Short mmCIF file of C-alpha atoms and ligand atoms in Angstrom, two decimals:
data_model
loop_
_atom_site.label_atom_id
_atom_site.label_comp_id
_atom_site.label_asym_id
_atom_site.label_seq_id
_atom_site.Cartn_x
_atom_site.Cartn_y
_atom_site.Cartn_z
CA UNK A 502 -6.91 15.95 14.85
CA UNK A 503 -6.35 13.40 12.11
CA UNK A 504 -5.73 10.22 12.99
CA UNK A 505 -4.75 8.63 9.53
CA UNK A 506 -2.60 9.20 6.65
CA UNK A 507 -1.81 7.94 3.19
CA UNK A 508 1.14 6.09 2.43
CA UNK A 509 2.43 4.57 -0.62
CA UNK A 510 2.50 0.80 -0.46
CA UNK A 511 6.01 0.98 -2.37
CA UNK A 512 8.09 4.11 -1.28
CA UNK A 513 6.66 4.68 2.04
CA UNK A 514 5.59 8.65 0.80
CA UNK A 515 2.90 10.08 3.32
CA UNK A 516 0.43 12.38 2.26
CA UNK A 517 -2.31 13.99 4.20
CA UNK A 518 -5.42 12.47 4.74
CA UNK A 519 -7.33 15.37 3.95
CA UNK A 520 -6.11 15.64 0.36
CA UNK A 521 -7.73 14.17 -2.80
CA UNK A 522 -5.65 11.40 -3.98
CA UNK A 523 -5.48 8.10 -5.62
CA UNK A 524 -1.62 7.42 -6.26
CA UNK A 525 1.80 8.44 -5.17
CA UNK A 526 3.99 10.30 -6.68
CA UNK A 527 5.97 7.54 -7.34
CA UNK A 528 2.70 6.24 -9.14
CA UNK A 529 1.72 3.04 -6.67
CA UNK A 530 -1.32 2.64 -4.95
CA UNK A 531 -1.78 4.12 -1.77
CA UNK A 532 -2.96 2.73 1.62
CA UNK A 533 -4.75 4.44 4.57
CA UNK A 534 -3.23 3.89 7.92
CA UNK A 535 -4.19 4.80 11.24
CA UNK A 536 -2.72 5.69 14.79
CA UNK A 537 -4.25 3.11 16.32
CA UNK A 538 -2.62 3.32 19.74
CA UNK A 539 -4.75 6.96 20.35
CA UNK A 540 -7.94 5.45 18.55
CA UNK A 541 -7.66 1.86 20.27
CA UNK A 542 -5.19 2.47 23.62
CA UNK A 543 -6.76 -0.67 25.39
CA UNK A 544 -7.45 -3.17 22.67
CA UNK A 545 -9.03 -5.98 25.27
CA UNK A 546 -11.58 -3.24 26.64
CA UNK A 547 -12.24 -2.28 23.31
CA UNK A 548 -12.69 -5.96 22.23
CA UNK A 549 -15.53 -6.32 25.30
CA UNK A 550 -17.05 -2.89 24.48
CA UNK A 551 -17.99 -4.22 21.18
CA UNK A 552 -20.27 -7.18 22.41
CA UNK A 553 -22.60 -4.19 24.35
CA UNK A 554 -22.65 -2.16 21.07
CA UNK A 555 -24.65 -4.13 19.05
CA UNK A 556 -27.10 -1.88 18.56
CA UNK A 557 -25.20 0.63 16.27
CA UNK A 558 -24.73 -0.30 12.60
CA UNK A 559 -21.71 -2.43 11.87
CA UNK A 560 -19.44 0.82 10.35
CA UNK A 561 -19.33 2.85 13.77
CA UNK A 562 -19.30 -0.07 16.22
CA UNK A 563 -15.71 -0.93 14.18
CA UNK A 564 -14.91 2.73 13.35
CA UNK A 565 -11.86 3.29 15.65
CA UNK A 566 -10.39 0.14 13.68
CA UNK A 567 -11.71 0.97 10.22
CA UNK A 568 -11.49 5.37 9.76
CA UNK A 569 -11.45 7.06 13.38
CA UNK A 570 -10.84 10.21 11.13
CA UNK A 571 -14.26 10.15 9.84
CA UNK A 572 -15.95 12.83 11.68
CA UNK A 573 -19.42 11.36 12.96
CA UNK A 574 -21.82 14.13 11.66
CA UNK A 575 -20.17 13.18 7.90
CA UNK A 576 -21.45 9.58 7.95
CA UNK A 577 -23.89 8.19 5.28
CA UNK A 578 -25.09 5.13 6.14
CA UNK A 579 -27.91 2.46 4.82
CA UNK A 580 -27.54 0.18 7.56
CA UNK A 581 -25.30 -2.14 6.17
CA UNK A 582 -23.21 -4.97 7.90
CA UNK A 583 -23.77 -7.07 10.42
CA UNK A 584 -24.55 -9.78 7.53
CA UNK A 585 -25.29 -13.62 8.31
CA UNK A 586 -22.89 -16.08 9.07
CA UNK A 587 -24.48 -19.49 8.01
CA UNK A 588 -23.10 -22.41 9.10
CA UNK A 589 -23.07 -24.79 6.72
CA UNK A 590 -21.47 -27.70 8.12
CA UNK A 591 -23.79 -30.19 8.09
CA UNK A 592 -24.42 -30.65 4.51
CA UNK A 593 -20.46 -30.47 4.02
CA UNK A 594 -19.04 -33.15 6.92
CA UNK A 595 -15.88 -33.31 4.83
CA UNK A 596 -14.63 -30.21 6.46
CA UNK A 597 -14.41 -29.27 10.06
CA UNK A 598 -16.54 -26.60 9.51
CA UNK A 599 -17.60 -24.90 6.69
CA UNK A 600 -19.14 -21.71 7.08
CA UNK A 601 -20.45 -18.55 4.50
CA UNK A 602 -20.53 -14.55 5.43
CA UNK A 603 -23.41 -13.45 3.47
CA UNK A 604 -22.11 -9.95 2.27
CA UNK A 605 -25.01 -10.60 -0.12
CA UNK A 606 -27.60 -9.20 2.65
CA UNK A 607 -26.24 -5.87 2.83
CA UNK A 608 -29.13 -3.16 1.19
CA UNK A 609 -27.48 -2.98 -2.71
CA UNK A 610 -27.26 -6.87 -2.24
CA UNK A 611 -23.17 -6.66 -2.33
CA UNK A 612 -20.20 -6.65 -0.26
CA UNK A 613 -19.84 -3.27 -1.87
CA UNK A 614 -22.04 -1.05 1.07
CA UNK A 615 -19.01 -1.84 2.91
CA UNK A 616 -16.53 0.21 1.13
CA UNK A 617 -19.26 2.42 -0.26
CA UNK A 618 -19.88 3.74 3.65
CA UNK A 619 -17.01 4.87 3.91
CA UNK A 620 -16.12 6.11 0.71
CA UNK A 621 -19.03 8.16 0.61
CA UNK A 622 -19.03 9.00 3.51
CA UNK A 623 -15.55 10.51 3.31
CA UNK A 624 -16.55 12.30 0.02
CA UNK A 625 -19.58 14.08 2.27
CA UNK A 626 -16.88 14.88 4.13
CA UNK A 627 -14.48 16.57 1.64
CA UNK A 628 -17.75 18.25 0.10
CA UNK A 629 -17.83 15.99 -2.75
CA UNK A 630 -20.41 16.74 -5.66
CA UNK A 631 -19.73 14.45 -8.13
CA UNK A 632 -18.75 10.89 -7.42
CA UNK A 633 -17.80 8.78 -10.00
CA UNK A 634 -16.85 4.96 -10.69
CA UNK A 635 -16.40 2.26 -13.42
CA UNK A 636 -17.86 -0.78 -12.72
CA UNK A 637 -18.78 -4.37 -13.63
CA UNK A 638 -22.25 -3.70 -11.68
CA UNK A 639 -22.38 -4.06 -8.17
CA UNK A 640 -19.81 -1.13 -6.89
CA UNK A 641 -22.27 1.09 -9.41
CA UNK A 642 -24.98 0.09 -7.55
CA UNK A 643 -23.70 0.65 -4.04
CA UNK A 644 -22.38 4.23 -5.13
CA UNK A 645 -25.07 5.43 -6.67
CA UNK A 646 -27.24 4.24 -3.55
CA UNK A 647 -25.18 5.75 -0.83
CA UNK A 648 -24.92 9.18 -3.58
CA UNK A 649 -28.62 9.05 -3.45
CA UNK A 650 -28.28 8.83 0.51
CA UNK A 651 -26.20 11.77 0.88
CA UNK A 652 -27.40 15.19 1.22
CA UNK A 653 -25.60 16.96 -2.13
CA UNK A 654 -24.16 13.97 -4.24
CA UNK A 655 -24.52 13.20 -7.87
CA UNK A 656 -23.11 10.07 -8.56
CA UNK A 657 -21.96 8.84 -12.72
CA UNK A 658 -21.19 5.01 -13.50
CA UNK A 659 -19.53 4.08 -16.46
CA UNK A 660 -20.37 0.31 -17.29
CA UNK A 661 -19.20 -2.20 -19.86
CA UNK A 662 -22.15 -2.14 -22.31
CA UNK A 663 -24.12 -5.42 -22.52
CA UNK A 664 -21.86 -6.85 -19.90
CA UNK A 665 -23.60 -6.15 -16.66
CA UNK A 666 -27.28 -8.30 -15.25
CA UNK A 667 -30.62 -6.22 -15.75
CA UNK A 668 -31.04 -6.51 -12.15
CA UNK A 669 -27.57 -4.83 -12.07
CA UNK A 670 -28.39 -2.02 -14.33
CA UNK A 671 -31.67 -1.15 -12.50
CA UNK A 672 -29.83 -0.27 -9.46
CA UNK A 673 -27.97 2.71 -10.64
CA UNK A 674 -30.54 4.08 -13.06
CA UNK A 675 -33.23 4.20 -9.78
CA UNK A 676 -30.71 5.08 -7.27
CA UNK A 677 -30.95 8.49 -10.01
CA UNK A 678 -26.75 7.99 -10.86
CA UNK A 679 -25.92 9.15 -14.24
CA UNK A 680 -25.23 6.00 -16.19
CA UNK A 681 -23.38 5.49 -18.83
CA UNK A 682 -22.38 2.37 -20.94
CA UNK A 683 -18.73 2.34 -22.45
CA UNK A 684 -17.95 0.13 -25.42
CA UNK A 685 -15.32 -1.73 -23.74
CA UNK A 686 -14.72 -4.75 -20.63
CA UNK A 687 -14.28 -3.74 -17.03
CA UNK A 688 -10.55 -2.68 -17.72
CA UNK A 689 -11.31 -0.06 -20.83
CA UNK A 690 -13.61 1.56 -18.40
CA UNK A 691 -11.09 1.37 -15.66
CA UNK A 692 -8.61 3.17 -17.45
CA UNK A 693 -10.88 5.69 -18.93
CA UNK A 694 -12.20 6.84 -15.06
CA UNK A 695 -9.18 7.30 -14.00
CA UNK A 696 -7.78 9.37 -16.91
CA UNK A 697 -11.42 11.42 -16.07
CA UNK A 698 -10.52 11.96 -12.92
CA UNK A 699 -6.96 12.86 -13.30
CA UNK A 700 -8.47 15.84 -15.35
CA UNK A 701 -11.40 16.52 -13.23
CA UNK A 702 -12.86 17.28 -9.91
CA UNK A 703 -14.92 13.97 -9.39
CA UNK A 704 -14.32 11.99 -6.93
CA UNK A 705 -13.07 8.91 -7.54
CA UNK A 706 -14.65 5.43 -5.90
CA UNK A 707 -13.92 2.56 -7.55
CA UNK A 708 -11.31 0.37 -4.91
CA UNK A 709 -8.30 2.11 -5.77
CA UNK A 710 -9.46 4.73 -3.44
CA UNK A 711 -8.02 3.01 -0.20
CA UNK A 712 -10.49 4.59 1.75
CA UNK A 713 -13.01 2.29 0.43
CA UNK A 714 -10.67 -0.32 1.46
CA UNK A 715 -11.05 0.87 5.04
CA UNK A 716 -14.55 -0.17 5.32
CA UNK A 717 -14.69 -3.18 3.21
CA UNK A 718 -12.27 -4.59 5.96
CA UNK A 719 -15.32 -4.83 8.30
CA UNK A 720 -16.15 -7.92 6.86
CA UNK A 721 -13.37 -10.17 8.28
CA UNK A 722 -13.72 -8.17 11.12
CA UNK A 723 -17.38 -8.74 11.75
CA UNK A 724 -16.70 -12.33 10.71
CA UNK A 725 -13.79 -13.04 13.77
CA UNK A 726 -16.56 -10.94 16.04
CA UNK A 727 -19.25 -13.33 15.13
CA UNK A 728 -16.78 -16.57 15.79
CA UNK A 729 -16.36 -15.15 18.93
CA UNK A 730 -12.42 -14.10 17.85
CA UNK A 731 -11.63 -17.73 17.29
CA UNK A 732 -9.49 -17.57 14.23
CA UNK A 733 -10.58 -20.17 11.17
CA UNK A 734 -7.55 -21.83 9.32
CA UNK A 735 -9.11 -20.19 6.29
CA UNK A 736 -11.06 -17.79 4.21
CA UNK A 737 -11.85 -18.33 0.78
CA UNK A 738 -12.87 -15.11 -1.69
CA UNK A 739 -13.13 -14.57 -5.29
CA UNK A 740 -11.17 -12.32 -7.24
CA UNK A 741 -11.92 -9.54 -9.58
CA UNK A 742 -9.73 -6.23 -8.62
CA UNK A 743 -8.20 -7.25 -5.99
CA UNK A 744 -9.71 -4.87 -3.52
CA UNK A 745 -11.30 -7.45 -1.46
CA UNK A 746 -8.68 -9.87 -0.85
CA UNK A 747 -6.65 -6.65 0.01
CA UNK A 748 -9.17 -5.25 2.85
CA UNK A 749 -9.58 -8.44 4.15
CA UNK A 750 -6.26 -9.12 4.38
CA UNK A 751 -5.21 -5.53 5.76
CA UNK A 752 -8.04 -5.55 8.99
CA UNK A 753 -7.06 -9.08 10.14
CA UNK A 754 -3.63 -8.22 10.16
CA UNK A 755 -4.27 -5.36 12.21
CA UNK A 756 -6.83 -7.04 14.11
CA UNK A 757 -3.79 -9.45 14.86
CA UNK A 758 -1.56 -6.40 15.72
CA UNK A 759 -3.72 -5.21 18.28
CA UNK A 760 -3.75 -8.47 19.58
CA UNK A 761 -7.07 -9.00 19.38
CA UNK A 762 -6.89 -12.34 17.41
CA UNK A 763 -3.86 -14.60 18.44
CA UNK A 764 -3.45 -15.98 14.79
CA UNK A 765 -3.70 -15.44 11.24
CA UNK A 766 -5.77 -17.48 9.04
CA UNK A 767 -4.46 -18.01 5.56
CA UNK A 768 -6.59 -16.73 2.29
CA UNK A 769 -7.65 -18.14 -0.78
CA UNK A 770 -8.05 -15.91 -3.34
CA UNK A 771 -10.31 -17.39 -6.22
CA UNK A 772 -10.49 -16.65 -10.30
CA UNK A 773 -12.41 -18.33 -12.98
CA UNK A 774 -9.98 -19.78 -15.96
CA UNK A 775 -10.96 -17.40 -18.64
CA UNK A 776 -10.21 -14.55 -16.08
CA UNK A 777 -7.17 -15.34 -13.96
CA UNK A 778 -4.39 -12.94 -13.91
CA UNK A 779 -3.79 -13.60 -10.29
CA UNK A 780 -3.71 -17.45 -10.46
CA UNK A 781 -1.75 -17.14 -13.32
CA UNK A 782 0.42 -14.94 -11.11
CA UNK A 783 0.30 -17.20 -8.24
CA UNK A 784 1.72 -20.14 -9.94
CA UNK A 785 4.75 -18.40 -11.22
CA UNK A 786 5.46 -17.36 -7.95
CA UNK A 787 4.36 -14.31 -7.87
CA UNK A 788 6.12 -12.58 -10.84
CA UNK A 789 4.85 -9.45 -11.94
CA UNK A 790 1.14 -9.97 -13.10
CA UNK A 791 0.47 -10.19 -16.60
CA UNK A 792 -2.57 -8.34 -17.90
CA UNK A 793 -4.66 -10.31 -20.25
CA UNK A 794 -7.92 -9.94 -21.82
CA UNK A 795 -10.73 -11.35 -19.57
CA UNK A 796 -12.88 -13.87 -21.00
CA UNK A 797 -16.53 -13.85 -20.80
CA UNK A 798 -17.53 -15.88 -17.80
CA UNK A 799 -21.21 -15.96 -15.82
CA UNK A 800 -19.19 -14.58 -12.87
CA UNK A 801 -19.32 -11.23 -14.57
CA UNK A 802 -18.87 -9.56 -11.55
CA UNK A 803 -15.15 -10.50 -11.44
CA UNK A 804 -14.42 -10.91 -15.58
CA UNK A 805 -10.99 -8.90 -15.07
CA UNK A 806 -8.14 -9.11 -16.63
CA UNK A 807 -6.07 -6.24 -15.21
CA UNK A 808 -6.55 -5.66 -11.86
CA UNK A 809 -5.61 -2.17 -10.64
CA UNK A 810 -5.01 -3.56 -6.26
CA UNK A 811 -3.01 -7.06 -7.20
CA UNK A 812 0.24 -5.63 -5.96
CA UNK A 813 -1.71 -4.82 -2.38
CA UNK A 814 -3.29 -7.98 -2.66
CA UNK A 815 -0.19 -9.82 -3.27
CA UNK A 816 1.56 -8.60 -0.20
CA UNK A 817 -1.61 -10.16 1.39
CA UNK A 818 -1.73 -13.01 -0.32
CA UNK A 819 2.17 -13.54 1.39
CA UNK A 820 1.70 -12.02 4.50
CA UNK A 821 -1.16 -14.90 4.97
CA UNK A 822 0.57 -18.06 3.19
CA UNK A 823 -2.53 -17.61 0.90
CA UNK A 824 -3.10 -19.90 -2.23
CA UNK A 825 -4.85 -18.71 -5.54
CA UNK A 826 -7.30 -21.19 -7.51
CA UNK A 827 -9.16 -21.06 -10.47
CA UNK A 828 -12.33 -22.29 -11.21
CA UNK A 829 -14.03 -22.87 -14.61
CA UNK A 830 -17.75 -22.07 -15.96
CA UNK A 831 -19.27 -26.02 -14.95
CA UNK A 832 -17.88 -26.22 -11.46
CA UNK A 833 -19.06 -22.50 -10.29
CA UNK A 834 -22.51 -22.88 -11.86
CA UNK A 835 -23.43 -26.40 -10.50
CA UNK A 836 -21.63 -25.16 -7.29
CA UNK A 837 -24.44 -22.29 -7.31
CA UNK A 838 -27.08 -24.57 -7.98
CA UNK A 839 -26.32 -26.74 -5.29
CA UNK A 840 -26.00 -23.78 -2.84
CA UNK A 841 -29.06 -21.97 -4.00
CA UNK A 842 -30.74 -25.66 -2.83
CA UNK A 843 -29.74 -24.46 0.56
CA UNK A 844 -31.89 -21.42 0.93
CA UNK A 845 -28.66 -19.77 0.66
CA UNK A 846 -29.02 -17.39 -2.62
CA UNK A 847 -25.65 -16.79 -4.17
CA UNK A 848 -24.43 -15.00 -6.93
CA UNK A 849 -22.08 -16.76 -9.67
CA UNK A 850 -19.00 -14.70 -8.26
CA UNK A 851 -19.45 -16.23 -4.64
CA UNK A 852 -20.21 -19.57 -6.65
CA UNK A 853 -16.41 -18.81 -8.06
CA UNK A 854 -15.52 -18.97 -4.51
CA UNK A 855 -17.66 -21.93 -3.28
CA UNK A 856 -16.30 -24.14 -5.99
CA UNK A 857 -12.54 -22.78 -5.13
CA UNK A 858 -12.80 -24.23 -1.52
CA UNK A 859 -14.25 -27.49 -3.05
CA UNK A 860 -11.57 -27.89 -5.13
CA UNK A 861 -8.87 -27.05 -2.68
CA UNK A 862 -10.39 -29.87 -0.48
CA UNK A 863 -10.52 -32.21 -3.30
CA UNK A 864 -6.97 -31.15 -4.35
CA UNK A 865 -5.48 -31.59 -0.28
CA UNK A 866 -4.58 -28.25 0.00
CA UNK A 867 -7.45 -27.74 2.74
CA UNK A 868 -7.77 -30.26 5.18
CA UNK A 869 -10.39 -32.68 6.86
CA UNK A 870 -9.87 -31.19 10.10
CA UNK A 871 -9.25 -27.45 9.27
CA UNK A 872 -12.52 -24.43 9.81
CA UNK A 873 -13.08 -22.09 6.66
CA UNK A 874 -14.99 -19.29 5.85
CA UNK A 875 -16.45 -18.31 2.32
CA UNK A 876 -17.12 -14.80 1.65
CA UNK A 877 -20.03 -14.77 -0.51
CA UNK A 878 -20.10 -11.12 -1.75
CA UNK A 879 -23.58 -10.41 -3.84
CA UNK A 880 -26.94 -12.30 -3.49
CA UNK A 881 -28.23 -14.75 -6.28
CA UNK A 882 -31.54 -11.89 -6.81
CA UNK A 883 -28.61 -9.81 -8.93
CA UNK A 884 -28.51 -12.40 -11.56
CA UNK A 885 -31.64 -14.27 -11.91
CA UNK A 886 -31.05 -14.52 -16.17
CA UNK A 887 -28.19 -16.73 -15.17
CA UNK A 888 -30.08 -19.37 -12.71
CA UNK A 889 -33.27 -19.18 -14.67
CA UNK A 890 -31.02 -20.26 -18.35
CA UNK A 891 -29.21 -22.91 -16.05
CA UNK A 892 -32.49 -24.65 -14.56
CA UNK A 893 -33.80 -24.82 -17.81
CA UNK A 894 -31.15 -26.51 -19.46
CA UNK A 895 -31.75 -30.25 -18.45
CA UNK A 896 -28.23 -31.09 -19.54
CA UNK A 897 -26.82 -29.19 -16.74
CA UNK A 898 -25.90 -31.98 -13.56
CA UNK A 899 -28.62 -29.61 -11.04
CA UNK A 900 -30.81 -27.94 -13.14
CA UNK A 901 -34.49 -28.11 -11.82
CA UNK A 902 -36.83 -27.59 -15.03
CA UNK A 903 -40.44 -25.86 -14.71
CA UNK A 904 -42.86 -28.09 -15.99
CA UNK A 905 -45.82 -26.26 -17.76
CA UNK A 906 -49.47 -27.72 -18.66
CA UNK A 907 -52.78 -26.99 -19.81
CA UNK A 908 -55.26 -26.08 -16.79
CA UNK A 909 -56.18 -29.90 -15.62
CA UNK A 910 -56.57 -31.67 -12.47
CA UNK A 911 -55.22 -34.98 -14.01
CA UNK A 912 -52.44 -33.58 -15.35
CA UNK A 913 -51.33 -31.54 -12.76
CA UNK A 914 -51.87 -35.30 -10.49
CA UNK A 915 -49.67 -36.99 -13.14
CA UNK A 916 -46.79 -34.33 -13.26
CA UNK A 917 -46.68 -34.61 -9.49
CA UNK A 918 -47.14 -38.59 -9.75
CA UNK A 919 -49.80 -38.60 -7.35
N1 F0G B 465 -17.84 -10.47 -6.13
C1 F0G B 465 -18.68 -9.55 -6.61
C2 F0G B 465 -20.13 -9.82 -6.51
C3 F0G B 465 -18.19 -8.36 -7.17
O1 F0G B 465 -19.04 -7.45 -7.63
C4 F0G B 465 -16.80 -8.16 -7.23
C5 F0G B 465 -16.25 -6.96 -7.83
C6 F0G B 465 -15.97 -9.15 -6.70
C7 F0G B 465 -16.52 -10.30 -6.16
C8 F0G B 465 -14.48 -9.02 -6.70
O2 F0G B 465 -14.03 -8.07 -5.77
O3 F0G B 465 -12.85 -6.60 -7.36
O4 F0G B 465 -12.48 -6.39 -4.91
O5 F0G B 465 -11.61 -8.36 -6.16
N2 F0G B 465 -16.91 -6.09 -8.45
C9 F0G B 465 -16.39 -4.81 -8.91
C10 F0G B 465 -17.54 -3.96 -9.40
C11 F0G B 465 -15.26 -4.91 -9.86
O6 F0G B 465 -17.32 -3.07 -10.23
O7 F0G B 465 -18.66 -4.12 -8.93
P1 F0G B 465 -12.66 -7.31 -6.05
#
């Protein structure tokens, strides 16, 4: 028996779960939602349970909350999740507590398993051959991976050519996904995958497929499990689609429903200037988002300028009394640089959040006393071009040059000033 259904986040249309689709009718976005009451019927048992099933990966211990339609035997998983939770406060005293959710340790290096589990997983399902998504790098990677997981799955990535890290580009080419680059930014490709798959049968994963969204709201999830279900005031995340901000959003508020958490945090949702439809958004209070042309920015990841889940993330962005910020191109990378100093490797689009909670400290909008989370969603190891060209630039407020020299002990004692 199914225990979830699409509806339409705008007419309230249900479709069946089993079917192959992206959109309404009516043309909105869709959303998955469950029965909870026959998948959870005793939330506080189901709360303890979790602590003694550590053991399983991350996806199934949260399944009843996060696709209890997914038949078991379907599943195709890398053992992602259960990511670090660092905390950080000690170099930051200013706030209460500061703490990051590494989604950067998950096996592609992104927050992106997390979707990709059960997006692929539900494609095994459905018999899915051919996958398909259009990406700015790190979704590519994490489908083609989880593709190359599953039994009979070929999966094609359409990229923005010259736009995407090296590191990012390796990842789908050895994970064996077709790849193809597309003249064209993020959006161009966006809107030429899903004209693709209007026409064809290829599954579509990029996050406009809300089941994706399903398992990308394990982070928070995981995040409230680790804090032992005591509720920061906030998280902070950066922006690119939108899908993010919408899972995280959608599996609090039912983790709240359930009564498993007694309060709701609020989100920050962060852009960088060039890129900042949502901020831009934000500020007018929310009036309907105006698509623009991303700019380049470092944070490549999340150089958007139409994204396809801002309605969805709006409602969140409400629902939580969230805030939007935008950061620009000096305060994410020295906010990287400074983080990377911690052991903690982080890619420029978690920077974009980093320097987003800074600056909504600095501005009052966080306070001394509140606790708040940063979802830092790829690793630093995806773009290495970026932290190599800022270390080397000595104009740059953190940069730590390499020295080079001839093969001499004296020299190597005066460059270390012994
Ligand atoms: N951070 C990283 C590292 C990302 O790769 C992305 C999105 C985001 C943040 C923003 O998440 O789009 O859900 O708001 N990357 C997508 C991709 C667009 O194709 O890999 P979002």
């Amino acid at each position: 028996m199914d225990l979830s259904i699409f509806k339409c986040i705008s007419c309230d249309n249900e479709y069946n779960i089993q079917e192959i689709r992206y959109r309404c009718d009516c043309g909105e976005l869709l959303e998955v939602l469950h029965d909870l009451e026959t998948a959870i019927p005793n939330p506080q048992s189901w709360k303890e349970s979790l602590d003694v099933n550590m053991a399983e990966i991350a996806f199934s211990r949260y399944k009843p909350l996060l696709f209890p339609s997914l038949p078991d035997i379907a599943l195709i998983t890398l053992s992602e999740g259960d990511t670090p939770l660092y905390d950080v406060t000690h170099s930051f005293p200013q706030f209460n507590s500061l703490k990051f959710k590494h989604e950067g340790m998950n096996p592609t290096l992104s927050f992106k398993d997390r979707g990709m589990v059960s997006g692929v997983s539900w494609a095994n399902h459905l018999g899915c051959e051919n996958v398909i998504c259009a990406s700015t790098g790190d979704t590519s990677a994490a489908m083609a991976a989880y593709a190359g997981a599953a039994p009979n799955m070929k999966g094609i990535v359409l990229l923005p050519q010259g736009k995407i890290s090296p590191e990012q580009l390796a990842q789908p080419i050895a994970f064996g996904a077709l790849t193809v680059g597309i003249e064209t930014d993020f959006d161009g490709c966006m809107k030429l995958v899903q004209k693709l798959t209007e026409k064809h049968n290829i599954y579509l994963l990029n996050s406009m497929n809300s089941v994706r969204i399903e398992g990308q709201k394990a982070i928070g999830i995981e995040t409230l499990h680790q804090l032992n279900w005591k509720v920061p005031d906030w998280f902070v995340i950066p922006v690119g689609n939108a899908g993010n901000i919408s899972a995280l959003g959608k599996g609090l508020r039912e983790l709240f429903e359930l009564g498993i958490i007694d309060k709701l945090p609020r989100l920050a949702g962060v852009q960088t200037e060039g890129a900042s439809p949502m901020y831009k958004s934000f500020q007018n209070g929310y009036s309907e988002l105006v698509p623009e042309k991303a700019q380049p920015t470092k944070a490549s990841a999340i150089q958007i300028g139409d994204p396809v889940s801002y309605k969805k993330a709006m409602k969140e962005l409400k629902h939580f009394n969230g805030v939007v910020e935008a950061v620009s191109e000096t305060e994410l990378m020295d906010w990287k640089a400074q983080i990377d100093r911690l052991g903690i490797s982080i890619c420029p689009n978690s920077a974009v959040a980093v320097a987003g909670a800074m600056k909504l400290h600095d501005n009052g909008i966080i306070k001394e006393n509140e606790d708040v989370v940063v979802i830092l969603t790829a690793h630093g190891s995806k773009f290495s071009n970026t932290a190599v060209e800022y270390h080397q630039n000595k104009t740059n407020k953190f940069a730590n040059q390499t020295l080079t020299i001839p093969p001499n002990l004296e020299k190597l004692e005066s460059v270390l000033s012994l």
